[in-house]
Amino acid sequence: MGAYGKNSDGGILSNSNLGKALEKNKLNIPNEQYLPSTNEKLPLVVIGDEAFPLKKYLLRPYPGPQVVEDAFGQLTAKFRIYCRRLNALPKNADTIVMTTCILHNYIKEDATDVHSREVSSSSSLPAGLITSLNGQGGSAQPEAFENREKFKKFFCSPAGKLPWE
């Protein structure tokens, strides 16, 4: 498609003729199709890497190490203990990390009600402090998240197993 190196892959696609046509559904791509050996209908999608946004027509992987790196960066910015080597026993290090995660969530501007949440019976942490990755993907539409989950479920099932697996 051709673009300068400073532009993101996702931005290049969305500003290209192809990206605009995909967004406006003007490429005459066939409608949803049944996945092999299932009753599940899903749209045909383009596969992209984490540089691309999750869309109904664009499937991208779940966030991975970058999520962890971003979370640790936030903790480091807030708690100076992470600016140097953590000199603690492993059991104490776990307690320090969990405590700073809880404190981080407690003092977040948009988490005004964290301190009043119930404690989960299966954990010693307040419920809701650790979130699922299912909804990770920026401002993607709920249908895009649902489609990604359905594709994951299919490829992790016997029907979606590839011959070389």
PDB file of C-alpha atoms in Angstrom, residues 18-108:
ATOM      1  CA  LEU A  18      -9.021  -1.170   0.737  1.00  0.00           C
ATOM      2  CA  GLY A  19      -9.584  -0.188   4.377  1.00  0.00           C
ATOM      3  CA  LYS A  20     -12.310   2.289   3.474  1.00  0.00           C
ATOM      4  CA  ALA A  21     -14.030  -0.299   1.265  1.00  0.00           C
ATOM      5  CA  LEU A  22     -13.855  -2.913   4.038  1.00  0.00           C
ATOM      6  CA  GLU A  23     -15.297  -0.440   6.558  1.00  0.00           C
ATOM      7  CA  LYS A  24     -18.185   0.470   4.238  1.00  0.00           C
ATOM      8  CA  ASN A  25     -18.771  -3.182   3.212  1.00  0.00           C
ATOM      9  CA  LYS A  26     -18.295  -2.350  -0.495  1.00  0.00           C
ATOM     10  CA  LEU A  27     -16.084  -5.277  -1.577  1.00  0.00           C
ATOM     11  CA  ASN A  28     -18.876  -7.762  -2.323  1.00  0.00           C
ATOM     12  CA  ILE A  29     -17.492 -10.188   0.235  1.00  0.00           C
ATOM     13  CA  PRO A  30     -19.876 -13.126   0.684  1.00  0.00           C
ATOM     14  CA  ASN A  31     -22.191 -13.130   3.692  1.00  0.00           C
ATOM     15  CA  GLU A  32     -21.592 -15.152   6.831  1.00  0.00           C
ATOM     16  CA  GLN A  33     -20.653 -18.774   6.235  1.00  0.00           C
ATOM     17  CA  TYR A  34     -21.077 -21.863   8.398  1.00  0.00           C
ATOM     18  CA  LEU A  35     -17.883 -23.051  10.003  1.00  0.00           C
ATOM     19  CA  PRO A  36     -17.073 -26.609   8.851  1.00  0.00           C
ATOM     20  CA  SER A  37     -18.913 -29.346  10.754  1.00  0.00           C
ATOM     21  CA  THR A  38     -20.807 -26.816  12.935  1.00  0.00           C
ATOM     22  CA  ASN A  39     -24.033 -24.839  13.075  1.00  0.00           C
ATOM     23  CA  GLU A  40     -22.045 -21.647  13.722  1.00  0.00           C
ATOM     24  CA  LYS A  41     -22.215 -18.892  11.073  1.00  0.00           C
ATOM     25  CA  LEU A  42     -19.464 -16.279  11.054  1.00  0.00           C
ATOM     26  CA  PRO A  43     -18.390 -13.566   8.641  1.00  0.00           C
ATOM     27  CA  LEU A  44     -15.383 -13.970   6.395  1.00  0.00           C
ATOM     28  CA  VAL A  45     -12.535 -12.005   7.954  1.00  0.00           C
ATOM     29  CA  VAL A  46      -9.121 -10.620   7.193  1.00  0.00           C
ATOM     30  CA  ILE A  47      -6.435 -11.799   9.628  1.00  0.00           C
ATOM     31  CA  GLY A  48      -4.140  -9.151  11.074  1.00  0.00           C
ATOM     32  CA  ASP A  49      -1.593  -8.914  13.845  1.00  0.00           C
ATOM     33  CA  GLU A  50      -1.770  -6.789  16.994  1.00  0.00           C
ATOM     34  CA  ALA A  51      -0.971  -3.642  14.981  1.00  0.00           C
ATOM     35  CA  PHE A  52      -4.507  -3.688  13.566  1.00  0.00           C
ATOM     36  CA  PRO A  53      -7.779  -2.868  15.311  1.00  0.00           C
ATOM     37  CA  LEU A  54     -10.316  -5.585  16.058  1.00  0.00           C
ATOM     38  CA  LYS A  55     -13.259  -5.187  13.661  1.00  0.00           C
ATOM     39  CA  LYS A  56     -16.139  -7.357  12.495  1.00  0.00           C
ATOM     40  CA  TYR A  57     -14.190  -7.937   9.272  1.00  0.00           C
ATOM     41  CA  LEU A  58     -10.683  -7.903  10.800  1.00  0.00           C
ATOM     42  CA  LEU A  59      -9.597 -10.566  13.261  1.00  0.00           C
ATOM     43  CA  ARG A  60      -6.584  -9.830  15.435  1.00  0.00           C
ATOM     44  CA  PRO A  61      -4.989 -11.799  18.267  1.00  0.00           C
ATOM     45  CA  TYR A  62      -5.794 -11.317  21.902  1.00  0.00           C
ATOM     46  CA  PRO A  63      -3.513  -8.827  23.592  1.00  0.00           C
ATOM     47  CA  GLY A  64      -0.549 -10.585  25.118  1.00  0.00           C
ATOM     48  CA  PRO A  65       2.742  -9.465  26.615  1.00  0.00           C
ATOM     49  CA  GLN A  66       2.043  -5.842  25.704  1.00  0.00           C
ATOM     50  CA  VAL A  67      -0.833  -5.838  28.217  1.00  0.00           C
ATOM     51  CA  VAL A  68       1.550  -6.993  30.912  1.00  0.00           C
ATOM     52  CA  GLU A  69       4.198  -4.468  29.863  1.00  0.00           C
ATOM     53  CA  ASP A  70       1.665  -1.625  29.896  1.00  0.00           C
ATOM     54  CA  ALA A  71       0.332  -2.626  33.315  1.00  0.00           C
ATOM     55  CA  PHE A  72       3.834  -2.862  34.748  1.00  0.00           C
ATOM     56  CA  GLY A  73       4.676   0.535  33.243  1.00  0.00           C
ATOM     57  CA  GLN A  74       1.691   2.052  35.048  1.00  0.00           C
ATOM     58  CA  LEU A  75       2.777   0.487  38.333  1.00  0.00           C
ATOM     59  CA  THR A  76       6.355   1.693  37.860  1.00  0.00           C
ATOM     60  CA  ALA A  77       5.157   5.228  37.181  1.00  0.00           C
ATOM     61  CA  LYS A  78       3.092   5.212  40.364  1.00  0.00           C
ATOM     62  CA  PHE A  79       5.226   3.182  42.792  1.00  0.00           C
ATOM     63  CA  ARG A  80       8.931   3.893  43.005  1.00  0.00           C
ATOM     64  CA  ILE A  81       9.652   0.452  44.458  1.00  0.00           C
ATOM     65  CA  TYR A  82       9.602  -0.874  40.871  1.00  0.00           C
ATOM     66  CA  CYS A  83      12.295   1.570  39.708  1.00  0.00           C
ATOM     67  CA  ARG A  84      14.952  -0.686  41.155  1.00  0.00           C
ATOM     68  CA  ARG A  85      15.495  -4.380  41.765  1.00  0.00           C
ATOM     69  CA  LEU A  86      12.900  -5.738  44.195  1.00  0.00           C
ATOM     70  CA  ASN A  87      14.891  -6.983  47.166  1.00  0.00           C
ATOM     71  CA  ALA A  88      12.363  -9.272  48.862  1.00  0.00           C
ATOM     72  CA  LEU A  89      11.638 -12.937  49.505  1.00  0.00           C
ATOM     73  CA  PRO A  90       9.394 -14.466  46.801  1.00  0.00           C
ATOM     74  CA  LYS A  91       6.387 -14.697  49.156  1.00  0.00           C
ATOM     75  CA  ASN A  92       6.868 -11.053  50.146  1.00  0.00           C
ATOM     76  CA  ALA A  93       7.391 -10.020  46.520  1.00  0.00           C
ATOM     77  CA  ASP A  94       3.992 -11.548  45.664  1.00  0.00           C
ATOM     78  CA  THR A  95       2.401  -9.566  48.485  1.00  0.00           C
ATOM     79  CA  ILE A  96       4.103  -6.341  47.355  1.00  0.00           C
ATOM     80  CA  VAL A  97       2.971  -6.783  43.747  1.00  0.00           C
ATOM     81  CA  MET A  98      -0.610  -7.666  44.708  1.00  0.00           C
ATOM     82  CA  THR A  99      -0.778  -4.774  47.168  1.00  0.00           C
ATOM     83  CA  THR A 100       0.416  -2.248  44.609  1.00  0.00           C
ATOM     84  CA  CYS A 101      -2.068  -3.615  42.050  1.00  0.00           C
ATOM     85  CA  ILE A 102      -4.906  -3.171  44.543  1.00  0.00           C
ATOM     86  CA  LEU A 103      -3.688   0.311  45.505  1.00  0.00           C
ATOM     87  CA  HIS A 104      -3.331   1.253  41.831  1.00  0.00           C
ATOM     88  CA  ASN A 105      -6.939   0.235  41.133  1.00  0.00           C
ATOM     89  CA  TYR A 106      -8.138   1.940  44.310  1.00  0.00           C
ATOM     90  CA  ILE A 107      -6.639   5.301  43.393  1.00  0.00           C
ATOM     91  CA  LYS A 108      -7.594   5.219  39.705  1.00  0.00           C
TER      92      LYS A 108
END
